[in-house]
XYZ file of N, CA and C in Angstrom:
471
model
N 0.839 -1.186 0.000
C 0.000 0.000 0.000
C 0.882 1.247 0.000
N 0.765 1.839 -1.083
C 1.445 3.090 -0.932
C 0.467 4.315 -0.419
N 1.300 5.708 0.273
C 0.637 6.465 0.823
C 0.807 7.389 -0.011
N 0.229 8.912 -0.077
C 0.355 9.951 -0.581
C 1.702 10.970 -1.375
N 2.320 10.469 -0.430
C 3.615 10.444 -0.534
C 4.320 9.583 -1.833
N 3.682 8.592 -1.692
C 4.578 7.538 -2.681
C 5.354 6.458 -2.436
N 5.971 6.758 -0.756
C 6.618 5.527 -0.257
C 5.334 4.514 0.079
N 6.024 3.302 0.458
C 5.236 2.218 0.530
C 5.061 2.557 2.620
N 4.165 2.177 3.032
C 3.601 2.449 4.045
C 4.904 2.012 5.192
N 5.865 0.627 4.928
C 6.674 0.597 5.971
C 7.791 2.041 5.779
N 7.693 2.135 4.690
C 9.167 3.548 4.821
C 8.480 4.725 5.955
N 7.268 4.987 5.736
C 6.471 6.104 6.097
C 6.220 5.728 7.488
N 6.357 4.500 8.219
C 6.096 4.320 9.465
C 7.775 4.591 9.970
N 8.701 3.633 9.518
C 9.710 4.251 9.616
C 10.395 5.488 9.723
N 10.252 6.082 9.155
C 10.506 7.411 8.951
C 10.086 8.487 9.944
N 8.712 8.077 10.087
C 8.014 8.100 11.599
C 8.949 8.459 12.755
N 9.402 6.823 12.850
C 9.750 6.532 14.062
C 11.338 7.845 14.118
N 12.030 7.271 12.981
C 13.166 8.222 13.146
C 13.254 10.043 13.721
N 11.909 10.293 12.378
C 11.355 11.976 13.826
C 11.065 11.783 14.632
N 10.214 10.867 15.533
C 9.807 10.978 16.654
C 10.974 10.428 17.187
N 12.380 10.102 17.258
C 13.121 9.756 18.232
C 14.204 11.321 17.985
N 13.972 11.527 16.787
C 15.114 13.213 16.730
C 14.624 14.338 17.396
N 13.395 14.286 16.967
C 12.490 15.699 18.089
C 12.369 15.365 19.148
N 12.115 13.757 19.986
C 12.288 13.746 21.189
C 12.869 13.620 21.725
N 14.743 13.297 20.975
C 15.595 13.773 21.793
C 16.589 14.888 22.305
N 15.750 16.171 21.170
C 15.968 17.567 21.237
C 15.226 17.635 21.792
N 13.877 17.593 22.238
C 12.996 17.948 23.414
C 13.366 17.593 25.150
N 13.914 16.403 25.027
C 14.374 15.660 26.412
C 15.499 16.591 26.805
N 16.654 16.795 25.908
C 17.752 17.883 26.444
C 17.538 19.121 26.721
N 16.323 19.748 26.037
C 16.137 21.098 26.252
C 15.149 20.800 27.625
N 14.396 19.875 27.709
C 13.787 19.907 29.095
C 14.476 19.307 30.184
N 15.629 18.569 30.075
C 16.337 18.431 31.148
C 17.603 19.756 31.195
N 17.863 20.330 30.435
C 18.388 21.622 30.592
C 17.727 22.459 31.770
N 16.340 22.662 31.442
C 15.719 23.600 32.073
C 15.601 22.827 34.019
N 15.490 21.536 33.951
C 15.342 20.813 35.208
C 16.047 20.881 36.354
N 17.370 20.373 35.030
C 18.884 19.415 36.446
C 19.423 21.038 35.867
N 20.172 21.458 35.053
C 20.792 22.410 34.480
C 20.664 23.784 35.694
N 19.534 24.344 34.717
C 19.023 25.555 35.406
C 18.403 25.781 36.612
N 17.358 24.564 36.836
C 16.136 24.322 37.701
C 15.329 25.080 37.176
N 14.177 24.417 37.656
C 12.716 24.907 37.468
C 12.643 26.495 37.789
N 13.337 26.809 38.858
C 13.345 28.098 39.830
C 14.451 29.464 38.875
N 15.367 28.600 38.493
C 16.125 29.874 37.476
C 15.661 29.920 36.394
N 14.758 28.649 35.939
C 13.993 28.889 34.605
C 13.295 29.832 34.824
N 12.586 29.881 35.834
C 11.166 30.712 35.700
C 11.627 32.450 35.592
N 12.947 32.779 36.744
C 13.510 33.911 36.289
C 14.015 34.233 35.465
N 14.620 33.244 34.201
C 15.105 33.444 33.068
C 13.650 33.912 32.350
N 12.512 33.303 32.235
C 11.591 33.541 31.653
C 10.853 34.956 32.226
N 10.844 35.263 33.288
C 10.637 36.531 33.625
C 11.166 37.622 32.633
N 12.568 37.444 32.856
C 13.724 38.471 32.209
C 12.785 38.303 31.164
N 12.806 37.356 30.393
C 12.555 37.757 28.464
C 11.152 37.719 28.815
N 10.642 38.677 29.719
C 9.089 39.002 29.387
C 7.922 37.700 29.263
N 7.971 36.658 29.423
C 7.035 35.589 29.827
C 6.404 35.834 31.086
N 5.033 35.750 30.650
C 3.995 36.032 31.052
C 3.730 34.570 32.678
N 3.671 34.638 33.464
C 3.433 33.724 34.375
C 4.636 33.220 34.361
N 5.677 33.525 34.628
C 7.209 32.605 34.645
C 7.340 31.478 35.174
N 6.286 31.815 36.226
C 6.634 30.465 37.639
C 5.395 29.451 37.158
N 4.702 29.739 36.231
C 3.547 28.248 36.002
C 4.277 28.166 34.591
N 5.129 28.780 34.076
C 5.406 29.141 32.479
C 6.609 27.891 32.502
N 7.845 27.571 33.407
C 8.876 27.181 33.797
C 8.139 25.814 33.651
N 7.605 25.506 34.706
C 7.104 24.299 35.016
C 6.725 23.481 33.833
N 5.735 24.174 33.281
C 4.824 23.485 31.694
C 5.946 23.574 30.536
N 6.406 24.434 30.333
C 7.491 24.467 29.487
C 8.747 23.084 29.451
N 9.112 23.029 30.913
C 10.141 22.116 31.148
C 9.510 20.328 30.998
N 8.296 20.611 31.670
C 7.786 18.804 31.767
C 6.980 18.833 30.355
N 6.331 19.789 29.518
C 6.507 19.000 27.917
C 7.123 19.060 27.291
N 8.497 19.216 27.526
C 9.844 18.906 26.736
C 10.509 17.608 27.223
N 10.284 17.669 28.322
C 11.075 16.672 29.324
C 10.260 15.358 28.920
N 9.070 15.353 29.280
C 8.046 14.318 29.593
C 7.594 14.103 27.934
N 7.352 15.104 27.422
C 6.239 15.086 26.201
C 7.566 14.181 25.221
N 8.589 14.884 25.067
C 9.816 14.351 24.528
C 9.860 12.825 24.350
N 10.016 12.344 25.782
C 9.636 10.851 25.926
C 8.852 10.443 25.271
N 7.588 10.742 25.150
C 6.574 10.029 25.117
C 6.509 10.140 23.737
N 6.769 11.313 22.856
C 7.253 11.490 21.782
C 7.819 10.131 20.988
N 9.000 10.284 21.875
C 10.035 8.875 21.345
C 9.485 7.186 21.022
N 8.424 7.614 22.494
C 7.372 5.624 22.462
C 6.048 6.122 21.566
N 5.645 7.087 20.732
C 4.193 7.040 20.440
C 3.200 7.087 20.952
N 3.439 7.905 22.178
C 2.514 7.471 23.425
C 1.587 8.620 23.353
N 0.398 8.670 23.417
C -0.351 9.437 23.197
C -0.249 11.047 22.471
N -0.171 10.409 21.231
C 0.879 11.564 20.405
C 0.296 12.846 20.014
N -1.011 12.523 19.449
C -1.858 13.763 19.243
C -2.296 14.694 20.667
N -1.852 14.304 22.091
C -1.948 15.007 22.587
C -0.549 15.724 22.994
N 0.398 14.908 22.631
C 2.071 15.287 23.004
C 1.897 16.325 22.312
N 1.809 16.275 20.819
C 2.174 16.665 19.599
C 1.734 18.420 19.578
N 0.103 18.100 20.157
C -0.196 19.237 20.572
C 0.624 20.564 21.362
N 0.729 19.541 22.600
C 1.573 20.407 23.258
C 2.725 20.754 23.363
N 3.496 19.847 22.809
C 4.371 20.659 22.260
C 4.530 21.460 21.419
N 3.514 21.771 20.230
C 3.341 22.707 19.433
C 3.140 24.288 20.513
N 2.087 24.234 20.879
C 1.567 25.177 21.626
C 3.215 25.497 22.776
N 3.414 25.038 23.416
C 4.469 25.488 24.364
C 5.711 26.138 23.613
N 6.490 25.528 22.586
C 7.169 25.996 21.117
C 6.741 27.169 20.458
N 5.130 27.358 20.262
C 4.556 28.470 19.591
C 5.237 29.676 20.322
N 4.244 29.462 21.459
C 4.299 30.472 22.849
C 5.970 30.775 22.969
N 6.864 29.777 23.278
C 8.588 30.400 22.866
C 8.665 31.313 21.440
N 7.974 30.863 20.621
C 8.498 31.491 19.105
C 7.947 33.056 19.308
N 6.369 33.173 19.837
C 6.090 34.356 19.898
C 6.341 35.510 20.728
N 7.010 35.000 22.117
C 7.200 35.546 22.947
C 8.962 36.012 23.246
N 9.548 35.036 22.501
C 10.910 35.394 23.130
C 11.706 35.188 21.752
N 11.152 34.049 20.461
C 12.289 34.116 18.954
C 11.620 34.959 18.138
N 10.366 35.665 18.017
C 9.891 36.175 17.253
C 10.847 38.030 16.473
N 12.080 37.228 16.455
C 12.497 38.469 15.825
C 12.940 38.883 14.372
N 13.760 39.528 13.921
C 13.942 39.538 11.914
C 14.632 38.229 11.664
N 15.416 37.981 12.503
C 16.479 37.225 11.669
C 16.055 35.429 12.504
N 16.134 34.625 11.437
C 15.453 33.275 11.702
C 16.658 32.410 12.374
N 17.948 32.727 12.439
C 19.092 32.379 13.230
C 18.986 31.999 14.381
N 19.323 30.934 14.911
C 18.994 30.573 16.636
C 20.148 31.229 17.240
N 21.219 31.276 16.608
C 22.698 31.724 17.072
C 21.930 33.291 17.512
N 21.333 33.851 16.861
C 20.833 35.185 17.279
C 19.616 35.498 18.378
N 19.241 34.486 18.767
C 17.953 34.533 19.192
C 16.899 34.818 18.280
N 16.647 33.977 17.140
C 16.274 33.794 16.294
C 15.366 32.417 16.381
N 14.065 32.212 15.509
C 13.331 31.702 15.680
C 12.867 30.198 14.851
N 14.415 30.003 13.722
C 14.349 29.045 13.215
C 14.144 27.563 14.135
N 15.022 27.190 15.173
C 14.265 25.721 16.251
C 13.238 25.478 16.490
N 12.760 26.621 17.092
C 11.533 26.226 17.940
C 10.573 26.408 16.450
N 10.513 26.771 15.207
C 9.409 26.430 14.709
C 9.781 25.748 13.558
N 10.676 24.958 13.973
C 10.952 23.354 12.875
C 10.552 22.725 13.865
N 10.967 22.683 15.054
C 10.569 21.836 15.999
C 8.963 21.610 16.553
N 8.480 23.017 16.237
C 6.627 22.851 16.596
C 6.244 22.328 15.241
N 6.653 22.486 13.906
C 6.029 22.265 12.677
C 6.009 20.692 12.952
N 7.092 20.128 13.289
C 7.239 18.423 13.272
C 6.827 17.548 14.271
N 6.280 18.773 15.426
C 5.471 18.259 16.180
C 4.560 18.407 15.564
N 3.509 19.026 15.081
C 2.176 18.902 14.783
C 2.051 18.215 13.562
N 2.672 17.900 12.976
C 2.835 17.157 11.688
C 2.689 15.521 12.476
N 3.353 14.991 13.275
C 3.336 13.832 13.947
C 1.863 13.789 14.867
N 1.616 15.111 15.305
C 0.183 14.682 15.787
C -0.674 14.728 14.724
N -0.904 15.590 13.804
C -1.254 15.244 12.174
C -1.791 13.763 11.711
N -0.223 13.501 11.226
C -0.108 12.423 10.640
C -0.227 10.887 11.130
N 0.047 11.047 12.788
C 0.277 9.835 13.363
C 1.386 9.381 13.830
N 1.740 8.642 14.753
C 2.967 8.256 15.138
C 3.506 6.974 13.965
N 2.567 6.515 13.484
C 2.846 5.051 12.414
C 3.134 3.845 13.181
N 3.265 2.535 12.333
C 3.297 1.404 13.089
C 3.759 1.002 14.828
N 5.156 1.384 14.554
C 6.286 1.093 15.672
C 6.353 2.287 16.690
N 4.697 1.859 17.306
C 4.745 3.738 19.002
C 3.524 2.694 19.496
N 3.739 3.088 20.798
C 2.823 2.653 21.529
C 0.955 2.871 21.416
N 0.752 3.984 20.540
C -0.375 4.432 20.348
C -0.833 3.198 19.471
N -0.251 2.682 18.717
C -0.562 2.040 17.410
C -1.233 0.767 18.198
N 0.140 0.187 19.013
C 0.107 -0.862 19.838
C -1.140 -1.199 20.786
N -1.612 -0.251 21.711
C -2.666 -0.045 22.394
C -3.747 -0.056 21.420
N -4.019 0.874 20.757
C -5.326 1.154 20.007
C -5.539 0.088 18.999
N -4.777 -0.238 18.456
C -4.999 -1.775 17.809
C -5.443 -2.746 18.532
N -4.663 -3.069 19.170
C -4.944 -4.025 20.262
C -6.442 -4.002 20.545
N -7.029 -3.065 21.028
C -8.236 -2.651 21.670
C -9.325 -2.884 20.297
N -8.539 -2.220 19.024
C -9.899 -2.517 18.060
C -9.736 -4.116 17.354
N -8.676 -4.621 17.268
C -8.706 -6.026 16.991
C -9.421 -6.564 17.838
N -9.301 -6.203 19.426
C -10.435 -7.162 20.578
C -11.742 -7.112 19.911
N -12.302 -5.740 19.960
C -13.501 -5.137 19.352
C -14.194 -6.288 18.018
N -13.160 -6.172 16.889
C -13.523 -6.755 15.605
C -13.824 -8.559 16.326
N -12.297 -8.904 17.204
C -13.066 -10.146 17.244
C -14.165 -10.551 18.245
N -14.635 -9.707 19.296
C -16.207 -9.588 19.689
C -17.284 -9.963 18.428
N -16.924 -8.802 17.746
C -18.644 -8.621 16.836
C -18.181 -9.962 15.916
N -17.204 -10.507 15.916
C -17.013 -11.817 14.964
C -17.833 -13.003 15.121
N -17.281 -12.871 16.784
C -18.157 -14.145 17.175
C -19.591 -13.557 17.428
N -20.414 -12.635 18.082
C -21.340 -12.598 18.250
C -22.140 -12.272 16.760
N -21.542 -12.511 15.698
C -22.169 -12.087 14.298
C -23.137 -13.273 13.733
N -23.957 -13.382 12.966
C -24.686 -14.498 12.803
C -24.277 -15.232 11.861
N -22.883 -15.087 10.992
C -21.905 -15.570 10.064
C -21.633 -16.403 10.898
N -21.025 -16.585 12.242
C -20.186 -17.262 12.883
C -20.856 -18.247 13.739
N -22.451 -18.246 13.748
C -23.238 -19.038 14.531
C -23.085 -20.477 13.590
């Protein structure tokens, strides 16, 4: 079965898997940066300084869906809601603190954080693909499902 794309469906699950282990392991370092690194507590004054709005609830959410979401990122684990939020927490960095002329990160520039939200929401988008835990679970659950109505079907009496 080929997809839209053109690759055959294992490249596209593959391929998958390979972003979701590159963005979540740029997400895991930048949220353990902010953790063990900085702490939660110099994050939140770093985020003060550059004008973030709520620093001290801003620190917290910022650090555990990078940290946490990252992970979960990596296993497929409830991705359309990871995916989300990490978009949104990334946005909120892009608009608040990279939103300037030049797209340079070296400058404080806003090219990372919105490759990094684009490929998050693209994965909550698109799906985590075969090899993530989402696949694993939710299959699981609708294969049970299919073979319920199998047997209780009047084909099978």
């Amino acid at each position: 079965m080929y997809a839209t794309t053109g690759l055959p469906t294992i490249a596209r699950d593959v391929i998958a898997l390979i972003a979701r282990i590159g963005l979540g392991t740029i997400l895991i370092a930048h949220g353990w940066q902010k953790f063990n690194e900085w702490t939660i507590a110099g994050t939140a004054d770093s985020f003060a300084q550059m004008g973030v709005p709520l620093p001290e609830l801003a620190a917290p959410f910022a650090t555990f869906v990078e940290l946490i979401g990252g992970a979960l990122l990596i296993l497929g684990a409830f991705t359309p809601i990871v995916g989300a939020l990490i978009a949104v927490n990334l946005l909120g960095a892009l608009v608040i603190v990279h939103f300037v002329p030049v797209p340079f990160v070296d400058q404080g520039g806003w090219e990372l954080v919105a490759a990094l939200s684009a490929g998050a929401l693209l994965i909550a988008a698109m799906g985590p693909g075969r090899f993530s835990v989402d696949r694993f679970v939710f299959r699981s659950k609708s294969a049970r499902g299919k073979r319920a109505d199998r047997v209780g079907s009047p084909a099978a009496a």
